[in-house]
């Protein structure tokens, strides 16, 4: 281990940083939706299978590799210098994702500030962003607000399709996004979001400029607070009428769904993304551990916490959505959404109907802020540590280097806070972090298992933890054959089920798809 690298002050600093990084926004807004969409409780079967054969082995391998090498994502490839491009691929993926991830954090800040009112603004119809069709309705002594919009224009005959919409939809699309009709129409800069983006980058910089000595203490709050909020929201949501229906929808298994290849593909991809391997972050974090740290125990513990968090989030989200469906008289399938739609439309609509709505709204969006910041800390730290190990000349000016990196990423995010910004966020998210991650992961595990040697790697782990890992034959089999083949199958499924990028059912022009694939291929081309 090199003597000039900082290390974690305490073991808990490392554990909470890894948990905070791995448990991100996807645990809240992607896993519950996939579980519902793919057969409820039946989805857990392929989910846990891929956790055992792909997720945990890759996570354990990367933590062990980083701790033994004690170097960042690029410099660590001294074991096989020809694979150094894999490290650069990981860092470039993290760099690109950080650009739009802070935009999502800016959305969370917007809703946090709008929660400091006696009545949350997206629960009423008297705002400038509401349409003239917005009206109120009641059910079971609960007030709920509806927004009816004209969405169908059929040649010369204009027909009004009265579709129930939540006031949070115009709040999100009109006030927050001010969305244009397509990515071709870039629109103007949204100065409120621009200011919040500046604030988001300032928060990230302040938390990271002193290195892990400071960020390792910040995560004591940012990594634990979301669990407090999740349990509070679970208890409060379960008290609402209709909550049990949502949980029933969430857990009821539809075994016939297991015959669908897409279900298995979704489970594999979710495991791959949720644990956060192949981003370079785990290499960076574990490289700061003491050499004899029990990385085996850490890897298993973090994986279990991550997956249990996803499962818990499903209860939280669907208890509230079940109550929302009951209050509106709609089927749960009609209020379920994924991604930003779940976080910034469906859930705010549900929270708006709870007593003391501003409090629950603040807690929910403050939780999203903390989840986003933890993941952002990890990705930025991975890029910074990787580049500083490669170019030690910058180490004496680490603060200036970090400030410059944050400023560059802020500039690159400006198109994402224009009126077409959400199209850009969706475009980059669709292409930049999917297929390239799989390429990096399969190259990483192939290099360690077949070029460096799996037996040598197991001996390295024995040197660190003082014994051969339990069930070492299993780890040898997964690293050598099962996990790389699994990742290759995921890549094939990813290509087979590929669909062009869309947002809100709006197709993108051809040039936008080209830009997306260029962002993906630029990362992959780092490898050769």
Coordinates of C-alpha atoms in Angstrom, one line a residue:
X1 CA 0.0 0.0 0.0
X2 CA 1.2 3.5 -0.8
X3 CA 2.0 5.7 2.1
X4 CA 0.6 9.0 0.7
X5 CA -3.0 7.8 0.3
X6 CA -5.5 8.8 3.0
X7 CA -7.4 6.0 4.7
X8 CA -10.8 5.8 6.5
X9 CA -10.7 7.0 10.1
X10 CA -13.1 4.3 11.2
X11 CA -14.4 1.1 9.8
X12 CA -18.0 2.5 10.1
X13 CA -17.0 5.4 7.8
X14 CA -16.3 2.9 5.0
X15 CA -19.4 0.8 5.6
X16 CA -21.8 3.7 5.7
X17 CA -20.1 5.3 2.6
X18 CA -20.6 2.0 0.6
X19 CA -24.1 1.6 1.9
X20 CA -24.9 5.2 1.0
X21 CA -23.5 4.8 -2.4
X22 CA -25.1 1.5 -3.2
X23 CA -28.5 2.5 -1.8
X24 CA -29.6 5.2 -4.2
X25 CA -32.6 6.6 -5.9
X26 CA -33.1 3.4 -7.9
X27 CA -33.9 1.5 -4.8
X28 CA -36.9 3.9 -4.2
X29 CA -38.2 4.4 -7.6
X30 CA -37.1 1.5 -9.8
X31 CA -37.2 -1.7 -7.8
X32 CA -40.9 -1.3 -6.5
X33 CA -42.1 -0.6 -10.1
X34 CA -40.2 -3.6 -11.5
X35 CA -41.6 -5.8 -8.8
X36 CA -45.1 -4.8 -9.6
X37 CA -44.7 -4.9 -13.3
X38 CA -43.0 -8.4 -13.4
X39 CA -45.3 -10.5 -11.3
X40 CA -45.2 -9.0 -7.8
X41 CA -43.7 -11.5 -5.3
X42 CA -42.7 -13.8 -8.3
X43 CA -40.2 -11.2 -9.4
X44 CA -38.2 -11.9 -6.2
X45 CA -37.3 -15.4 -7.4
X46 CA -35.1 -14.2 -10.4
X47 CA -34.0 -11.2 -8.3
X48 CA -32.5 -13.3 -5.6
X49 CA -31.1 -15.9 -8.1
X50 CA -29.2 -13.2 -9.9
X51 CA -28.1 -11.6 -6.6
X52 CA -26.4 -14.9 -5.7
X53 CA -24.8 -15.7 -9.1
X54 CA -24.0 -12.2 -10.3
X55 CA -24.5 -9.4 -7.8
X56 CA -22.7 -10.6 -4.7
X57 CA -19.7 -12.3 -6.5
X58 CA -19.0 -9.1 -8.6
X59 CA -19.4 -6.9 -5.5
X60 CA -17.1 -9.1 -3.4
X61 CA -14.5 -9.3 -6.2
X62 CA -14.4 -5.5 -6.7
X63 CA -14.1 -4.7 -3.0
X64 CA -11.3 -7.2 -2.6
X65 CA -9.5 -6.0 -5.7
X66 CA -9.5 -2.4 -4.5
X67 CA -8.5 -3.2 -1.0
X68 CA -5.5 -5.4 -2.1
X69 CA -4.3 -3.0 -4.7
X70 CA -4.8 0.2 -2.6
X71 CA -5.0 2.3 -5.8
X72 CA -7.7 4.1 -7.7
X73 CA -9.7 2.7 -10.7
X74 CA -7.0 3.5 -13.3
X75 CA -3.7 2.9 -11.5
X76 CA -4.8 -0.4 -10.0
X77 CA -4.5 -2.2 -13.3
X78 CA -0.7 -2.8 -12.7
X79 CA -1.8 -6.4 -12.4
X80 CA -2.5 -6.4 -16.2
X81 CA -1.6 -3.0 -17.8
X82 CA -3.3 -3.8 -21.0
X83 CA -6.7 -3.6 -19.1
X84 CA -6.0 -0.1 -17.9
X85 CA -8.6 1.2 -20.2
X86 CA -11.3 -0.6 -18.2
X87 CA -10.5 1.8 -15.3
X88 CA -10.8 4.8 -17.6
X89 CA -14.1 3.4 -18.9
X90 CA -15.4 3.2 -15.3
X91 CA -14.3 6.8 -14.5
X92 CA -15.9 8.2 -17.7
X93 CA -19.2 6.5 -17.0
X94 CA -19.2 8.0 -13.4
X95 CA -18.2 11.4 -14.8
X96 CA -21.1 11.5 -17.3
X97 CA -23.7 10.2 -14.8
X98 CA -22.7 12.8 -12.2
X99 CA -23.6 15.5 -14.7
X100 CA -27.3 14.6 -14.8
X101 CA -27.5 13.1 -11.3
X102 CA -27.0 16.5 -9.8
X103 CA -29.9 17.8 -11.9
X104 CA -32.2 15.2 -10.2
X105 CA -30.8 16.5 -6.9
X106 CA -31.8 20.0 -8.0
X107 CA -35.4 18.7 -8.6
X108 CA -35.4 17.4 -5.0
X109 CA -34.2 20.7 -3.7
X110 CA -37.0 22.5 -5.6
X111 CA -39.7 20.3 -3.9
X112 CA -38.0 20.7 -0.5
X113 CA -38.2 24.5 -0.7
X114 CA -41.8 24.3 -1.9
X115 CA -42.6 22.1 1.2
X116 CA -42.0 25.1 3.5
X117 CA -45.7 26.2 3.3
X118 CA -48.9 25.5 5.2
X119 CA -50.3 23.8 2.1
X120 CA -48.1 22.1 -0.5
X121 CA -48.5 24.0 -3.7
X122 CA -49.1 21.0 -5.9
X123 CA -52.3 20.1 -4.0
X124 CA -54.3 23.1 -5.1
X125 CA -55.7 24.4 -8.4
X126 CA -55.0 28.1 -7.8
X127 CA -51.5 28.2 -9.3
X128 CA -50.4 29.7 -12.6
X129 CA -49.2 26.3 -13.9
X130 CA -52.7 24.6 -13.5
X131 CA -54.9 24.3 -16.5
X132 CA -58.5 25.6 -16.6
X133 CA -59.8 22.1 -16.2
X134 CA -58.3 21.7 -12.7
X135 CA -61.1 21.1 -10.2
X136 CA -61.6 19.4 -6.8
X137 CA -63.4 16.2 -5.9
X138 CA -64.1 14.3 -2.7
X139 CA -64.2 10.7 -1.6
X140 CA -64.4 9.3 1.9
X141 CA -64.1 12.7 3.4
X142 CA -60.7 13.2 1.8
X143 CA -60.1 16.1 -0.5
X144 CA -58.3 15.3 -3.7
X145 CA -57.6 17.5 -6.7
X146 CA -57.9 16.5 -10.3
X147 CA -56.6 18.0 -13.4
X148 CA -58.3 17.2 -16.7
X149 CA -56.3 18.0 -19.8
X150 CA -57.1 17.9 -23.5
X151 CA -54.5 15.5 -24.9
X152 CA -55.9 14.3 -28.2
X153 CA -56.0 16.3 -31.4
X154 CA -57.3 14.2 -34.3
X155 CA -56.8 15.8 -37.7
X156 CA -59.4 18.6 -37.9
X157 CA -61.7 17.3 -35.2
X158 CA -60.5 18.2 -31.7
X159 CA -61.7 15.8 -29.1
X160 CA -61.3 16.1 -25.4
X161 CA -60.1 13.0 -23.6
X162 CA -60.9 13.5 -20.0
X163 CA -58.0 11.7 -18.3
X164 CA -57.6 12.1 -14.5
X165 CA -54.3 13.7 -13.8
X166 CA -52.7 14.8 -10.5
X167 CA -51.9 18.4 -9.8
X168 CA -48.4 17.3 -9.2
X169 CA -48.1 16.5 -12.9
X170 CA -48.4 20.2 -14.0
X171 CA -46.3 21.1 -11.0
X172 CA -43.6 18.9 -12.2
X173 CA -43.9 19.3 -15.9
X174 CA -45.0 23.0 -16.1
X175 CA -43.4 24.6 -13.1
X176 CA -40.3 22.5 -12.5
X177 CA -39.5 21.3 -16.1
X178 CA -41.5 23.8 -18.3
X179 CA -41.1 21.1 -20.8
X180 CA -41.0 21.8 -24.5
X181 CA -42.7 19.5 -27.1
X182 CA -39.4 17.7 -28.1
X183 CA -35.7 17.7 -27.7
X184 CA -35.4 19.7 -30.9
X185 CA -37.0 22.7 -29.2
X186 CA -34.4 23.5 -26.5
X187 CA -36.2 26.4 -25.0
X188 CA -34.7 28.9 -22.6
X189 CA -32.8 28.4 -19.4
X190 CA -34.9 27.8 -16.2
X191 CA -33.1 30.2 -13.9
X192 CA -34.7 28.7 -10.7
X193 CA -33.4 25.2 -11.6
X194 CA -30.1 26.8 -12.6
X195 CA -29.7 28.3 -9.1
X196 CA -30.7 25.0 -7.5
X197 CA -28.1 23.2 -9.6
X198 CA -25.4 25.6 -8.4
X199 CA -26.5 24.9 -4.9
X200 CA -26.4 21.2 -5.5
X201 CA -22.8 21.4 -6.8
X202 CA -21.8 23.6 -3.8
X203 CA -23.1 21.0 -1.4
X204 CA -21.2 18.3 -3.2
X205 CA -18.0 20.3 -3.2
X206 CA -18.2 21.3 0.5
X207 CA -18.8 17.7 1.5
X208 CA -15.8 16.4 -0.6
X209 CA -13.1 19.0 -0.6
X210 CA -11.5 17.6 2.6
X211 CA -11.5 14.1 1.2
X212 CA -12.9 11.0 3.0
X213 CA -11.9 12.4 6.4
X214 CA -14.8 14.7 6.0
X215 CA -17.2 12.9 3.6
X216 CA -16.8 9.8 5.8
X217 CA -18.4 11.8 8.6
X218 CA -21.1 13.3 6.4
X219 CA -22.5 9.9 5.5
X220 CA -23.3 9.2 9.2
X221 CA -26.3 11.3 8.6
X222 CA -26.9 11.0 4.8
X223 CA -26.7 7.2 4.8
X224 CA -28.9 6.6 7.9
X225 CA -31.5 9.4 7.7
X226 CA -33.3 7.7 4.7
X227 CA -34.0 4.6 6.8
X228 CA -35.6 6.7 9.5
X229 CA -37.8 8.4 6.9
X230 CA -38.7 5.0 5.3
X231 CA -39.9 3.6 8.5
X232 CA -41.9 6.7 9.4
X233 CA -43.5 6.8 6.0
X234 CA -44.3 3.1 6.2
X235 CA -46.1 3.5 9.5
X236 CA -47.9 6.6 8.3
X237 CA -48.8 5.1 4.9
X238 CA -50.1 1.9 6.4
X239 CA -52.6 3.8 8.5
X240 CA -54.4 5.1 5.3
X241 CA -57.4 3.3 3.9
X242 CA -56.5 1.3 0.8
X243 CA -52.9 0.9 1.9
X244 CA -53.3 -2.9 2.3
X245 CA -54.5 -3.1 -1.3
X246 CA -51.3 -1.5 -2.5
X247 CA -49.1 -3.9 -0.5
X248 CA -51.2 -6.8 -1.8
X249 CA -50.5 -5.7 -5.4
X250 CA -46.9 -5.4 -4.6
X251 CA -46.5 -8.9 -3.1
X252 CA -49.1 -11.1 -4.8
X253 CA -47.0 -13.5 -7.0
X254 CA -48.0 -14.1 -10.6
X255 CA -46.0 -17.2 -11.3
X256 CA -46.9 -17.3 -15.0
X257 CA -44.7 -14.1 -15.4
X258 CA -41.6 -16.3 -14.8
X259 CA -42.1 -17.7 -18.3
X260 CA -41.3 -14.3 -19.7
X261 CA -37.6 -13.8 -20.6
X262 CA -38.0 -10.0 -20.0
X263 CA -38.8 -10.6 -16.3
X264 CA -35.5 -12.4 -15.9
X265 CA -33.7 -9.7 -17.9
X266 CA -35.2 -7.0 -15.7
X267 CA -34.2 -8.8 -12.5
X268 CA -30.6 -9.2 -13.7
X269 CA -30.2 -5.6 -14.8
X270 CA -31.7 -4.4 -11.5
X271 CA -29.2 -6.4 -9.5
X272 CA -26.4 -5.2 -11.7
X273 CA -27.3 -1.5 -11.3
X274 CA -28.4 -1.5 -7.7
X275 CA -25.2 -2.8 -6.1
X276 CA -23.1 -0.2 -8.0
X277 CA -20.3 -2.4 -9.3
X278 CA -18.1 -1.5 -12.3
X279 CA -18.4 2.3 -11.7
X280 CA -15.0 2.5 -10.1
X281 CA -16.5 3.7 -6.8
X282 CA -16.1 0.4 -5.0
X283 CA -12.4 0.2 -6.1
X284 CA -11.8 3.7 -4.9
X285 CA -13.6 3.3 -1.5
X286 CA -12.0 -0.1 -0.7
X287 CA -8.6 1.1 -1.7
X288 CA -8.7 3.4 1.4
X289 CA -9.2 0.4 3.8
X290 CA -6.5 -1.0 6.0
X291 CA -4.9 -4.1 4.4
X292 CA -6.2 -6.6 6.9
X293 CA -9.8 -5.4 6.9
X294 CA -12.4 -8.2 6.6
X295 CA -13.6 -7.3 3.2
X296 CA -15.5 -10.6 2.9
X297 CA -17.8 -9.8 5.8
X298 CA -18.2 -6.2 4.5
X299 CA -19.2 -7.3 1.0
X300 CA -21.9 -9.7 2.2
X301 CA -23.2 -7.2 4.7
X302 CA -23.5 -4.3 2.3
X303 CA -25.3 -6.5 -0.3
X304 CA -27.8 -7.8 2.2
X305 CA -28.5 -4.2 3.4
X306 CA -28.9 -2.9 -0.2
X307 CA -31.4 -5.6 -1.2
X308 CA -33.4 -5.4 2.1
X309 CA -33.7 -1.6 1.5
X310 CA -35.2 -2.2 -1.9
X311 CA -37.7 -4.6 -0.5
X312 CA -38.6 -2.2 2.3
X313 CA -39.0 0.7 -0.2
X314 CA -41.6 -1.4 -2.0
X315 CA -43.7 -1.6 1.1
X316 CA -43.4 2.2 1.6
X317 CA -44.2 3.1 -1.9
X318 CA -47.1 0.7 -2.5
X319 CA -48.8 1.4 0.8
X320 CA -49.0 5.1 -0.2
X321 CA -50.0 4.3 -3.8
X322 CA -52.7 1.9 -2.6
X323 CA -54.1 4.7 -0.5
X324 CA -53.9 7.1 -3.4
X325 CA -55.8 4.6 -5.7
X326 CA -58.5 4.2 -3.0
X327 CA -58.9 8.0 -2.6
X328 CA -59.2 8.6 -6.4
X329 CA -61.3 5.6 -7.2
X330 CA -58.7 4.3 -9.7
X331 CA -57.0 1.0 -10.1
X332 CA -53.5 0.8 -8.6
X333 CA -52.1 0.1 -12.1
X334 CA -53.2 3.6 -13.1
X335 CA -51.3 5.4 -10.4
X336 CA -48.1 3.3 -10.6
X337 CA -45.2 5.0 -12.4
X338 CA -41.4 4.5 -12.5
X339 CA -38.3 6.7 -12.3
X340 CA -38.8 10.4 -11.9
X341 CA -42.5 9.9 -12.5
X342 CA -42.9 7.9 -9.3
X343 CA -40.7 10.3 -7.3
X344 CA -41.9 13.6 -8.5
X345 CA -45.5 12.9 -9.7
X346 CA -47.3 9.9 -8.1
X347 CA -45.7 10.1 -4.7
X348 CA -46.2 13.9 -4.2
X349 CA -49.8 13.5 -5.3
X350 CA -50.3 10.8 -2.6
X351 CA -48.4 12.8 0.1
X352 CA -50.5 15.9 -0.7
X353 CA -53.6 14.1 0.7
X354 CA -52.1 13.2 4.0
X355 CA -52.6 15.2 7.2
X356 CA -49.8 17.7 7.7
X357 CA -48.8 17.2 4.1
X358 CA -45.9 19.7 4.1
X359 CA -44.1 17.6 6.8
X360 CA -44.4 14.4 4.9
X361 CA -43.4 16.1 1.6
X362 CA -40.3 17.6 3.3
X363 CA -39.3 14.2 4.8
X364 CA -39.8 12.4 1.5
X365 CA -37.8 14.8 -0.7
X366 CA -35.2 15.3 2.0
X367 CA -34.7 11.6 1.9
X368 CA -34.4 11.7 -1.9
X369 CA -31.8 14.4 -1.5
X370 CA -29.7 12.3 0.9
X371 CA -30.0 9.2 -1.3
X372 CA -28.8 11.2 -4.3
X373 CA -26.0 12.9 -2.5
X374 CA -24.5 9.6 -1.2
X375 CA -24.3 8.2 -4.7
X376 CA -23.0 11.5 -6.0
X377 CA -20.2 11.5 -3.4
X378 CA -19.2 8.1 -4.4
X379 CA -19.0 8.7 -8.2
X380 CA -17.2 12.0 -7.8
X381 CA -14.7 10.5 -5.3
X382 CA -14.1 7.6 -7.8
X383 CA -13.3 10.0 -10.6
X384 CA -11.1 12.2 -8.4
X385 CA -9.1 9.5 -6.7
X386 CA -8.6 7.7 -10.1
X387 CA -7.2 10.8 -11.8
X388 CA -5.1 11.8 -8.8
X389 CA -3.4 8.4 -8.7
X390 CA -2.7 8.7 -12.4
X391 CA -1.5 12.3 -12.2
X392 CA 0.1 12.8 -8.8
X393 CA 1.1 16.4 -9.7
X394 CA -2.5 17.4 -8.9
X395 CA -2.5 15.9 -5.4
X396 CA -0.9 19.1 -3.9
X397 CA -3.8 21.1 -5.4
X398 CA -6.6 18.6 -4.7
X399 CA -9.1 21.3 -3.7
X400 CA -8.6 23.3 -6.9
X401 CA -8.7 20.1 -8.9
X402 CA -12.0 19.1 -7.3
X403 CA -13.4 22.6 -7.8
X404 CA -12.4 22.5 -11.5
X405 CA -14.0 19.1 -12.0
X406 CA -17.3 20.2 -10.4
X407 CA -17.3 23.4 -12.5
X408 CA -16.9 21.5 -15.7
X409 CA -19.7 19.1 -14.9
X410 CA -21.9 22.1 -13.9
X411 CA -21.3 23.7 -17.3
X412 CA -22.1 20.4 -19.1
X413 CA -25.4 20.2 -17.2
X414 CA -26.7 23.5 -18.4
X415 CA -28.6 22.0 -21.3
X416 CA -30.4 19.8 -18.7
X417 CA -31.9 22.9 -16.9
X418 CA -33.3 24.3 -20.1
X419 CA -37.0 23.8 -21.0
X420 CA -35.9 20.6 -22.9
X421 CA -33.7 19.5 -20.0
X422 CA -35.7 16.4 -19.0
X423 CA -35.2 15.1 -22.6
X424 CA -31.4 15.4 -22.2
X425 CA -31.5 13.8 -18.7
X426 CA -33.5 10.8 -20.1
X427 CA -31.2 10.6 -23.2
X428 CA -28.0 10.3 -21.2
X429 CA -29.4 8.0 -18.6
X430 CA -30.8 5.7 -21.3
X431 CA -27.4 5.2 -23.1
X432 CA -24.4 6.3 -21.0
X433 CA -24.7 3.9 -18.0
X434 CA -26.2 0.7 -19.4
X435 CA -24.3 -1.2 -21.9
X436 CA -20.9 0.4 -21.1
X437 CA -21.2 -0.7 -17.5
X438 CA -21.7 -4.3 -18.6
X439 CA -18.6 -4.1 -20.9
X440 CA -16.5 -2.8 -18.0
X441 CA -17.7 -5.5 -15.6
X442 CA -17.1 -8.4 -18.0
X443 CA -13.6 -7.1 -18.8
X444 CA -12.8 -6.6 -15.1
X445 CA -13.9 -10.1 -14.0
X446 CA -12.3 -11.7 -17.0
X447 CA -9.0 -10.0 -16.3
X448 CA -8.9 -11.0 -12.6
X449 CA -10.1 -14.6 -13.1
X450 CA -8.2 -15.5 -16.3
X451 CA -5.3 -13.1 -16.8
X452 CA -4.2 -12.5 -13.2
X453 CA -5.5 -15.9 -12.1
X454 CA -8.4 -16.8 -9.8
X455 CA -6.3 -18.9 -7.6
X456 CA -3.8 -16.1 -7.1
X457 CA -6.6 -13.7 -6.4
X458 CA -8.1 -16.1 -3.7
X459 CA -4.6 -16.3 -2.1
X460 CA -4.5 -12.5 -2.0
X461 CA -7.9 -12.4 -0.2
X462 CA -6.5 -15.0 2.3
X463 CA -3.5 -12.7 2.9
X464 CA -5.9 -9.9 3.8
X465 CA -8.5 -11.6 5.9
X466 CA -6.3 -14.4 7.4
X467 CA -8.2 -17.3 5.9
X468 CA -9.6 -18.7 2.7
X469 CA -13.1 -17.3 2.1
X470 CA -15.9 -19.6 3.1
X471 CA -17.2 -21.7 0.2
X472 CA -14.1 -20.7 -1.9
X473 CA -15.1 -23.2 -4.5
X474 CA -18.3 -21.2 -5.1
X475 CA -16.4 -18.0 -5.5
X476 CA -13.9 -19.6 -7.9
X477 CA -16.8 -21.1 -10.0
X478 CA -18.7 -17.8 -10.2
X479 CA -15.7 -15.6 -11.0
X480 CA -14.3 -18.0 -13.6
X481 CA -17.5 -19.0 -15.4
X482 CA -21.0 -18.3 -13.9
X483 CA -20.8 -14.5 -13.4
X484 CA -19.0 -13.5 -16.7
X485 CA -21.4 -15.7 -18.6
X486 CA -24.3 -14.2 -16.7
X487 CA -23.2 -10.7 -17.6
X488 CA -22.8 -11.7 -21.2
X489 CA -26.3 -13.0 -21.3
X490 CA -27.5 -9.7 -19.7
X491 CA -25.7 -7.9 -22.5
X492 CA -27.4 -10.0 -25.2
X493 CA -30.8 -9.5 -23.5
X494 CA -30.1 -5.8 -23.3
X495 CA -29.5 -5.7 -27.1
X496 CA -32.4 -8.0 -27.9
X497 CA -34.9 -6.0 -25.9
X498 CA -33.4 -2.7 -27.0
X499 CA -35.9 0.1 -27.7
X500 CA -35.1 3.6 -28.9
X501 CA -35.2 6.3 -26.2
X502 CA -38.5 7.9 -25.4
X503 CA -39.8 10.3 -22.8
X504 CA -43.5 10.4 -21.8
X505 CA -44.1 8.3 -25.0
X506 CA -42.4 11.1 -27.1
X507 CA -40.0 9.6 -29.6
X508 CA -36.6 11.2 -30.1
X509 CA -35.2 12.3 -33.5
X510 CA -32.4 10.2 -35.1
X511 CA -29.7 12.7 -34.2
X512 CA -30.5 12.4 -30.5
X513 CA -30.1 8.6 -30.7
X514 CA -26.8 9.1 -32.4
X515 CA -25.7 11.4 -29.6
X516 CA -26.8 8.8 -27.0
X517 CA -24.8 6.0 -28.7
X518 CA -21.8 8.2 -29.0
X519 CA -21.9 8.8 -25.3
X520 CA -22.0 5.0 -24.7
X521 CA -19.3 4.2 -27.3
X522 CA -16.9 6.8 -26.0
X523 CA -16.8 5.0 -22.7
X524 CA -16.4 1.6 -24.3
X525 CA -13.7 2.8 -26.6
X526 CA -11.6 3.7 -23.6
X527 CA -11.0 -0.1 -23.1
X528 CA -9.2 -0.8 -26.5

